[in-house]
Amino acid sequence: MDNILSKKNICIITIALENSPGSYSYILKNLLLVLSPLYNKIYLISSNLEANNIYAKDNLILLDFNSSFRIFNNIFLKIIYQLFISLKISFLLIKTQKKISGPVFILGGSFALPAIMSKLLKKKTVLTAIAPESFNALNIYKSIPLIKINIHSIFIHILEKTCHIFSDYLLVESPNVSRFINIGTTNRLKVIGTGSLFILEDIFHQIVRYKERDLVIGFIGRFSAEKGIINFIKAIPYILTYEPDMIIKIHGNGPLLEEIDKLIDEFRIQDKIKLEGWINHNELPLYLNKLKLLVIPSYTEGLSNIMLEAMACGTPVLATPVGGIPDIIIDSKNGFIMKQNSPECIAQNVGRAIHHKEIDIIADNARLYITNEFTYENVSKKWKNNIQKIMNNK
C-alpha cells in the first residue's frame, strides 16, 4: 500500500488560521507530520499560514485563499463571510483538481460548498469531523439576541449536514465524537475509523513528580464562551472558601478577556489568580508540570489536545463529558469527569479531585495511558488503516 500511496497527491482544506500560532495550527502541523510520509504531494488550502509557521517544503504545496481569521459580532456578516470563503476554497479546488489523484481531506464540518465541489470533481472526500460549530455558535454569541443566534446556528447546522451528506467518508477523533456531533444513522455508516493526533513524548512528559507540586490548578485555552471559562471564573470564590491557599493559573486569550478581568475585580480575587497570555507550545510542558489539576469546563470539544498533553505530563484533568473526553477519561481512574459546568459543580469537583485519596495513582495512570496509546507509531498505524479502507472502497 505504501508504494501506491507514495504516488498519490492529496488535498487538505482548513479554515483560515488565527493570527498567531494556536491549537488549530498545532493540529494541522500534527496531521501533516502523519500524512506527509504517506503521499507524494499534499496541497494545503488554507490561509494565514506563514503567521503560523507553516511553509511550503518538500512535498507540501500551499494554496492560500488570502482571507484572515476574523471574529464578527454581526451574525449576518459572519454568514456572508463564511460563504465567501467557501467559494474561494472551491475555486482553488477546481484550479488544482487535475493535480489531485488521492482523497480530499476537509478539516471542519461546515465546508459544504467545497464538499459538494469535491464530489462533482469525482474526488474521494474525507471529512475529519470535530466539535460541531452549530453548537459552538449557540455559546459564542450569547450576548446577541436569541433570534440572530438561532439563525446563525441553523445556518451552520445546514452546512454541517450538507457536508456530512456529500462526504464519502467520515473520520472522527474518537468514537464518542461521532455521537456528540449527531451525524445521524445513515451518515454513521460512512465512519471508517478514528483520526486522532499523537503526543510528542520528547516534549510532553513528566518533569516534576506530582507529590512535589504546589497547590495550583489551571485553565489553558481560548477565552470564548464554548470553553466554559466564565463559569470557571465564577467557581473560584467557591473553591477558595475551602482552599484559601490555592493558586489558580489561567493561560490564553480571546473575546471574553475583558469580561474575565471585570469578574476578577468584582470577586476581589486578584491575589489568587495569575491571568497570563498564550504559552509557546514548546514551553507548555513546563506549565503543565506545575499544576495539581487542569480544569476543562467546556460546553463542546472534539478530542481535547490540552487534555492529552496534560495527562502526558502526569497532570490529572477535570473535564465535562463532551466530545471525545469520555473516550479517554475514566472518572477516578485516570482523571475526573464532572456532570456539567455550573460554577457550583466545578467547585465541588475541584475539591473532590484535589482531595482524592488515590490522586497520585490517578496522575500516574493518566501519564501511562497517553504514553501507550498516543505515540506517533500508534497514530500513524491508525491513519494507515483508515487510508487502506478508503483505497479499498472504489
Short mmCIF file of C-alpha atoms in Angstrom, two decimals:
data_model
loop_
_atom_site.label_atom_id
_atom_site.label_comp_id
_atom_site.label_asym_id
_atom_site.label_seq_id
_atom_site.Cartn_x
_atom_site.Cartn_y
_atom_site.Cartn_z
CA MET A 1 0.00 0.00 0.00
CA ASP A 2 2.83 2.41 0.84
CA ASN A 3 4.13 2.26 -2.74
CA ILE A 4 0.68 3.07 -4.11
CA LEU A 5 0.15 5.97 -1.72
CA SER A 6 3.59 7.42 -2.36
CA LYS A 7 2.47 8.17 -5.93
CA LYS A 8 -0.75 9.91 -4.89
CA ASN A 9 -1.32 13.64 -4.40
CA ILE A 10 -3.90 14.68 -1.82
CA CYS A 11 -5.58 17.91 -0.75
CA ILE A 12 -6.26 19.20 2.78
CA ILE A 13 -8.80 22.01 3.33
CA THR A 14 -8.88 24.02 6.57
CA ILE A 15 -10.27 27.26 7.94
CA ALA A 16 -8.19 30.43 7.97
CA LEU A 17 -5.74 30.03 10.83
CA GLU A 18 -5.55 32.56 13.64
CA ASN A 19 -3.13 35.48 13.50
CA SER A 20 -0.61 33.70 15.73
CA PRO A 21 0.11 30.00 16.31
CA GLY A 22 -2.69 28.38 18.27
CA SER A 23 -4.26 24.99 18.91
CA TYR A 24 -5.68 24.66 15.38
CA SER A 25 -2.31 25.24 13.73
CA TYR A 26 -0.83 22.64 16.09
CA ILE A 27 -3.50 20.13 15.00
CA LEU A 28 -2.71 20.87 11.36
CA LYS A 29 1.06 20.51 11.84
CA ASN A 30 0.48 17.24 13.70
CA LEU A 31 -1.67 15.91 10.84
CA LEU A 32 0.92 16.95 8.25
CA LEU A 33 3.60 15.01 10.12
CA VAL A 34 1.41 11.89 9.93
CA LEU A 35 0.34 12.22 6.28
CA SER A 36 3.49 13.65 4.66
CA PRO A 37 5.42 10.35 4.66
CA LEU A 38 2.46 8.53 3.08
CA TYR A 39 1.82 10.68 -0.01
CA ASN A 40 3.74 12.14 -2.93
CA LYS A 41 2.39 15.69 -2.59
CA ILE A 42 -0.01 17.45 -0.24
CA TYR A 43 -1.91 20.51 -1.50
CA LEU A 44 -2.94 22.54 1.55
CA ILE A 45 -5.78 25.03 1.05
CA SER A 46 -5.86 27.44 3.98
CA SER A 47 -4.86 30.99 4.94
CA ASN A 48 -2.61 32.84 7.38
CA LEU A 49 -0.11 30.03 7.02
CA GLU A 50 3.19 31.87 7.43
CA ALA A 51 1.89 33.57 10.60
CA ASN A 52 1.50 30.04 11.99
CA ASN A 53 4.98 28.94 10.89
CA ILE A 54 3.67 26.69 8.10
CA TYR A 55 5.77 26.98 4.96
CA ALA A 56 5.97 25.19 1.62
CA LYS A 57 8.59 22.44 1.82
CA ASP A 58 9.41 19.05 0.36
CA ASN A 59 6.03 17.63 -0.69
CA LEU A 60 3.83 20.37 0.85
CA ILE A 61 2.33 22.90 -1.58
CA LEU A 62 0.47 25.84 -0.03
CA LEU A 63 -2.63 27.31 -1.66
CA ASP A 64 -3.56 30.43 0.31
CA PHE A 65 -7.10 31.79 -0.16
CA ASN A 66 -5.86 35.09 1.34
CA SER A 67 -8.50 35.70 3.98
CA SER A 68 -7.52 36.35 7.55
CA PHE A 69 -9.08 34.77 10.63
CA ARG A 70 -11.89 37.09 11.74
CA ILE A 71 -14.49 37.22 14.50
CA PHE A 72 -17.74 39.02 13.63
CA ASN A 73 -20.21 40.46 16.13
CA ASN A 74 -22.71 40.81 13.30
CA ILE A 75 -24.23 37.38 12.59
CA PHE A 76 -25.25 38.20 9.02
CA LEU A 77 -21.77 39.47 8.12
CA LYS A 78 -20.35 36.24 9.50
CA ILE A 79 -22.68 34.15 7.32
CA ILE A 80 -21.76 36.15 4.19
CA TYR A 81 -18.07 35.87 5.05
CA GLN A 82 -18.29 32.09 5.51
CA LEU A 83 -19.97 31.69 2.12
CA PHE A 84 -17.34 33.93 0.52
CA ILE A 85 -14.51 31.82 1.99
CA SER A 86 -16.18 28.61 0.81
CA LEU A 87 -16.42 29.99 -2.72
CA LYS A 88 -12.72 30.92 -2.72
CA ILE A 89 -11.78 27.45 -1.47
CA SER A 90 -14.00 25.82 -4.13
CA PHE A 91 -12.30 27.90 -6.83
CA LEU A 92 -8.85 26.76 -5.65
CA LEU A 93 -10.09 23.17 -5.63
CA ILE A 94 -11.25 23.48 -9.25
CA LYS A 95 -7.94 25.07 -10.22
CA THR A 96 -5.95 22.24 -8.62
CA GLN A 97 -8.22 19.29 -9.46
CA LYS A 98 -6.01 17.73 -12.14
CA LYS A 99 -3.06 17.56 -9.74
CA ILE A 100 -5.07 15.75 -7.02
CA SER A 101 -5.08 11.99 -7.51
CA GLY A 102 -5.88 10.97 -3.94
CA PRO A 103 -8.51 11.96 -1.36
CA VAL A 104 -9.57 15.46 -0.36
CA PHE A 105 -9.45 15.83 3.45
CA ILE A 106 -11.75 18.50 4.90
CA LEU A 107 -10.89 19.67 8.43
CA GLY A 108 -14.06 21.09 9.93
CA GLY A 109 -17.70 20.32 9.44
CA SER A 110 -19.17 23.43 7.77
CA PHE A 111 -17.37 23.39 4.40
CA ALA A 112 -20.50 22.39 2.46
CA LEU A 113 -19.61 24.09 -0.85
CA PRO A 114 -16.07 22.59 -1.03
CA ALA A 115 -17.56 19.16 -0.16
CA ILE A 116 -20.10 19.49 -2.97
CA MET A 117 -17.41 20.68 -5.38
CA SER A 118 -15.10 17.81 -4.44
CA LYS A 119 -17.96 15.39 -5.14
CA LEU A 120 -18.66 17.00 -8.52
CA LEU A 121 -14.97 16.69 -9.38
CA LYS A 122 -15.23 12.95 -8.52
CA LYS A 123 -12.69 13.13 -5.71
CA LYS A 124 -12.95 10.91 -2.65
CA THR A 125 -13.90 13.31 0.11
CA VAL A 126 -12.93 12.60 3.71
CA LEU A 127 -14.45 14.80 6.40
CA THR A 128 -12.41 14.81 9.58
CA ALA A 129 -15.20 15.65 12.00
CA ILE A 130 -14.51 17.74 15.08
CA ALA A 131 -16.71 19.61 17.58
CA PRO A 132 -19.98 20.83 15.98
CA GLU A 133 -19.74 24.50 15.01
CA SER A 134 -23.53 24.91 15.18
CA PHE A 135 -23.39 24.05 18.89
CA ASN A 136 -20.44 26.42 19.35
CA ALA A 137 -22.47 29.23 17.79
CA LEU A 138 -25.13 29.00 20.48
CA ASN A 139 -22.50 29.57 23.15
CA ILE A 140 -20.21 32.07 21.41
CA TYR A 141 -22.95 34.60 20.64
CA LYS A 142 -24.93 34.57 23.90
CA SER A 143 -24.79 38.38 24.11
CA ILE A 144 -26.64 38.68 20.78
CA PRO A 145 -30.47 38.50 20.53
CA LEU A 146 -31.70 34.89 20.53
CA ILE A 147 -33.31 35.04 17.10
CA LYS A 148 -29.99 36.02 15.48
CA ILE A 149 -28.12 33.27 17.36
CA ASN A 150 -30.68 30.73 16.15
CA ILE A 151 -30.40 31.95 12.55
CA HIS A 152 -26.64 31.51 12.62
CA SER A 153 -26.80 28.16 14.41
CA ILE A 154 -29.40 26.82 11.93
CA PHE A 155 -27.29 28.07 9.01
CA ILE A 156 -24.17 26.29 10.32
CA HIS A 157 -26.22 23.17 11.10
CA ILE A 158 -27.42 23.04 7.47
CA LEU A 159 -23.83 23.41 6.24
CA GLU A 160 -22.69 20.61 8.57
CA LYS A 161 -25.43 18.23 7.47
CA THR A 162 -24.71 19.02 3.81
CA CYS A 163 -21.02 18.36 4.40
CA HIS A 164 -21.86 15.01 6.04
CA ILE A 165 -24.06 14.00 3.09
CA PHE A 166 -21.56 14.90 0.36
CA SER A 167 -18.52 13.41 2.10
CA ASP A 168 -17.65 9.86 1.11
CA TYR A 169 -16.08 9.07 4.48
CA LEU A 170 -16.09 10.48 7.98
CA LEU A 171 -13.08 10.35 10.25
CA VAL A 172 -13.73 11.19 13.90
CA GLU A 173 -11.17 11.89 16.59
CA SER A 174 -12.69 9.25 18.88
CA PRO A 175 -15.87 7.10 18.92
CA ASN A 176 -17.87 9.42 21.18
CA VAL A 177 -17.27 12.38 18.85
CA SER A 178 -19.49 10.76 16.19
CA ARG A 179 -22.34 10.61 18.72
CA PHE A 180 -21.68 14.11 20.05
CA ILE A 181 -21.79 15.76 16.61
CA ASN A 182 -25.05 13.92 15.82
CA ILE A 183 -24.14 12.72 12.32
CA GLY A 184 -27.24 10.54 12.01
CA THR A 185 -27.74 6.83 11.32
CA THR A 186 -27.17 6.99 7.56
CA ASN A 187 -24.00 9.06 7.79
CA ARG A 188 -22.70 6.89 10.62
CA LEU A 189 -22.21 4.16 8.01
CA LYS A 190 -19.56 6.40 6.44
CA VAL A 191 -17.44 6.49 9.60
CA ILE A 192 -14.32 4.48 8.81
CA GLY A 193 -12.33 4.99 11.98
CA THR A 194 -10.71 7.42 14.33
CA GLY A 195 -8.20 10.02 13.21
CA SER A 196 -6.63 11.22 16.43
CA LEU A 197 -3.30 13.01 16.73
CA PHE A 198 -0.14 11.95 18.53
CA ILE A 199 1.65 13.44 21.52
CA LEU A 200 5.36 14.23 21.21
CA GLU A 201 6.86 12.27 24.09
CA ASP A 202 10.18 14.13 23.92
CA ILE A 203 8.27 17.36 24.66
CA PHE A 204 5.28 16.27 26.77
CA HIS A 205 6.40 14.15 29.70
CA GLN A 206 6.60 14.35 33.45
CA ILE A 207 9.29 16.69 34.76
CA VAL A 208 8.04 17.36 38.30
CA ARG A 209 6.70 14.49 40.39
CA TYR A 210 3.05 15.01 41.35
CA LYS A 211 3.77 14.97 45.12
CA GLU A 212 6.33 17.76 44.71
CA ARG A 213 3.92 20.23 43.08
CA ASP A 214 2.37 23.22 44.85
CA LEU A 215 -1.39 23.59 45.26
CA VAL A 216 -2.01 25.13 41.84
CA ILE A 217 -4.86 24.42 39.43
CA GLY A 218 -5.24 25.86 35.97
CA PHE A 219 -7.16 26.58 32.79
CA ILE A 220 -5.39 26.74 29.43
CA GLY A 221 -7.34 27.65 26.33
CA ARG A 222 -9.25 30.16 24.30
CA PHE A 223 -11.27 32.74 26.24
CA SER A 224 -14.54 32.09 24.40
CA ALA A 225 -17.97 31.05 25.63
CA GLU A 226 -17.91 27.45 24.40
CA LYS A 227 -14.86 26.78 26.59
CA GLY A 228 -16.79 27.50 29.78
CA ILE A 229 -14.17 29.94 31.03
CA ILE A 230 -16.71 32.34 32.60
CA ASN A 231 -18.21 29.54 34.69
CA PHE A 232 -14.72 28.60 35.82
CA ILE A 233 -14.01 32.17 36.96
CA LYS A 234 -17.33 32.22 38.82
CA ALA A 235 -16.40 28.95 40.54
CA ILE A 236 -13.16 30.34 42.00
CA PRO A 237 -14.72 32.16 45.02
CA TYR A 238 -16.43 28.87 45.98
CA ILE A 239 -13.14 26.98 45.59
CA LEU A 240 -11.25 29.48 47.74
CA THR A 241 -13.70 29.10 50.61
CA TYR A 242 -12.36 25.59 51.32
CA GLU A 243 -8.92 26.00 49.72
CA PRO A 244 -7.79 29.54 50.68
CA ASP A 245 -4.14 28.77 49.89
CA MET A 246 -4.83 27.58 46.35
CA ILE A 247 -3.41 29.48 43.37
CA ILE A 248 -5.24 29.50 40.03
CA LYS A 249 -3.30 29.98 36.78
CA ILE A 250 -5.22 30.93 33.65
CA HIS A 251 -3.44 30.98 30.29
CA GLY A 252 -4.92 32.02 26.95
CA ASN A 253 -6.66 34.86 25.19
CA GLY A 254 -9.86 35.61 23.36
CA PRO A 255 -13.00 37.74 23.12
CA LEU A 256 -14.01 37.26 26.79
CA LEU A 257 -10.79 38.70 28.26
CA GLU A 258 -12.43 41.98 29.28
CA GLU A 259 -15.34 40.19 30.97
CA ILE A 260 -12.89 37.93 32.81
CA ASP A 261 -10.96 40.96 34.11
CA LYS A 262 -14.21 42.52 35.38
CA LEU A 263 -15.22 39.35 37.23
CA ILE A 264 -11.80 39.05 38.86
CA ASP A 265 -12.14 42.64 40.11
CA GLU A 266 -15.73 42.06 41.22
CA PHE A 267 -14.82 38.96 43.24
CA ARG A 268 -11.64 40.60 44.58
CA ILE A 269 -9.53 37.54 43.84
CA GLN A 270 -6.63 39.27 42.05
CA ASP A 271 -4.10 37.90 44.55
CA LYS A 272 -5.22 34.30 43.89
CA ILE A 273 -5.37 34.35 40.10
CA LYS A 274 -2.47 34.60 37.69
CA LEU A 275 -4.01 35.65 34.38
CA GLU A 276 -1.47 35.28 31.58
CA GLY A 277 -1.48 35.09 27.79
CA TRP A 278 -0.85 32.24 25.41
CA ILE A 279 2.04 29.92 26.15
CA ASN A 280 4.53 28.95 23.47
CA HIS A 281 3.70 25.35 22.65
CA ASN A 282 7.21 24.11 23.37
CA GLU A 283 7.04 25.72 26.82
CA LEU A 284 3.65 24.24 27.64
CA PRO A 285 5.05 21.14 29.42
CA LEU A 286 6.82 23.38 31.97
CA TYR A 287 3.48 24.96 32.92
CA LEU A 288 1.56 21.69 32.93
CA ASN A 289 4.15 20.15 35.26
CA LYS A 290 3.39 22.88 37.82
CA LEU A 291 -0.33 22.05 38.05
CA LYS A 292 -2.10 19.78 40.51
CA LEU A 293 -5.17 19.82 38.27
CA LEU A 294 -6.16 21.10 34.83
CA VAL A 295 -9.82 22.11 34.52
CA ILE A 296 -11.63 21.82 31.16
CA PRO A 297 -15.20 23.12 31.73
CA SER A 298 -16.16 23.16 28.03
CA TYR A 299 -19.64 23.04 26.54
CA THR A 300 -18.18 21.36 23.45
CA GLU A 301 -14.91 19.71 22.41
CA GLY A 302 -13.56 17.31 19.85
CA LEU A 303 -10.70 15.34 21.33
CA SER A 304 -9.07 17.98 23.51
CA ASN A 305 -5.34 18.31 22.80
CA ILE A 306 -4.62 20.12 26.05
CA MET A 307 -6.25 17.21 27.90
CA LEU A 308 -3.91 14.70 26.24
CA GLU A 309 -0.86 16.91 26.77
CA ALA A 310 -1.66 17.45 30.45
CA MET A 311 -2.16 13.72 31.02
CA ALA A 312 1.18 13.00 29.30
CA CYS A 313 2.81 15.30 31.88
CA GLY A 314 1.20 13.42 34.76
CA THR A 315 -1.32 16.18 35.42
CA PRO A 316 -4.85 14.98 36.25
CA VAL A 317 -7.68 16.55 34.24
CA LEU A 318 -11.15 17.51 35.44
CA ALA A 319 -13.47 17.87 32.44
CA THR A 320 -17.07 17.89 31.28
CA PRO A 321 -18.28 14.72 29.43
CA VAL A 322 -18.39 16.31 25.96
CA GLY A 323 -16.96 15.28 22.59
CA GLY A 324 -14.20 12.70 22.84
CA ILE A 325 -13.41 13.32 26.51
CA PRO A 326 -15.41 10.31 27.85
CA ASP A 327 -13.44 8.05 25.47
CA ILE A 328 -10.24 9.00 27.28
CA ILE A 329 -11.04 9.84 30.90
CA ILE A 330 -12.47 7.24 33.26
CA ASP A 331 -13.60 9.03 36.39
CA SER A 332 -11.34 8.43 39.39
CA LYS A 333 -9.13 6.08 37.31
CA ASN A 334 -7.08 8.34 35.04
CA GLY A 335 -8.84 11.67 35.58
CA PHE A 336 -12.12 13.20 36.67
CA ILE A 337 -15.48 13.86 35.00
CA MET A 338 -18.00 16.46 36.20
CA LYS A 339 -21.61 16.11 35.07
CA GLN A 340 -21.93 19.74 33.99
CA ASN A 341 -20.08 23.04 34.18
CA SER A 342 -22.06 25.22 36.58
CA PRO A 343 -19.77 27.18 38.96
CA GLU A 344 -21.05 25.13 41.92
CA CYS A 345 -20.41 21.84 40.15
CA ILE A 346 -16.92 22.91 39.07
CA ALA A 347 -16.02 23.96 42.62
CA GLN A 348 -17.37 20.75 44.14
CA ASN A 349 -15.44 18.58 41.70
CA VAL A 350 -12.19 20.52 42.10
CA GLY A 351 -12.38 19.68 45.80
CA ARG A 352 -13.22 16.04 45.06
CA ALA A 353 -10.27 15.71 42.69
CA ILE A 354 -7.65 17.52 44.78
CA HIS A 355 -8.51 15.52 47.91
CA HIS A 356 -8.96 12.14 46.25
CA LYS A 357 -7.07 9.56 48.31
CA GLU A 358 -5.54 7.98 45.17
CA ILE A 359 -4.74 11.19 43.28
CA ASP A 360 -1.08 10.18 42.85
CA ILE A 361 -2.10 6.88 41.25
CA ILE A 362 -4.64 8.66 39.02
CA ALA A 363 -1.94 11.07 37.82
CA ASP A 364 0.36 8.15 37.01
CA ASN A 365 -2.43 6.25 35.23
CA ALA A 366 -3.09 9.30 33.06
CA ARG A 367 0.56 9.56 32.05
CA LEU A 368 0.88 5.85 31.24
CA TYR A 369 -2.33 5.83 29.20
CA ILE A 370 -1.13 8.60 26.89
CA THR A 371 2.37 7.09 26.64
CA ASN A 372 0.88 3.77 25.48
CA GLU A 373 -1.95 4.97 23.23
CA PHE A 374 -0.89 8.23 21.59
CA THR A 375 2.59 7.60 20.25
CA TYR A 376 3.49 8.63 16.70
CA GLU A 377 3.75 4.95 15.73
CA ASN A 378 0.27 4.05 17.04
CA VAL A 379 -1.43 7.06 15.48
CA SER A 380 0.34 6.53 12.13
CA LYS A 381 -0.83 2.92 12.13
CA LYS A 382 -4.45 4.05 12.68
CA TRP A 383 -4.21 6.55 9.83
CA LYS A 384 -2.73 3.91 7.52
CA ASN A 385 -5.62 1.57 8.35
CA ASN A 386 -8.14 4.33 7.64
CA ILE A 387 -6.49 5.17 4.32
CA GLN A 388 -6.43 1.48 3.42
CA LYS A 389 -10.23 1.40 3.83
CA ILE A 390 -10.53 4.44 1.56
CA MET A 391 -8.30 2.88 -1.10
CA ASN A 392 -10.16 -0.46 -0.97
CA ASN A 393 -13.58 1.16 -1.50
CA LYS A 394 -13.77 2.05 -5.14
#
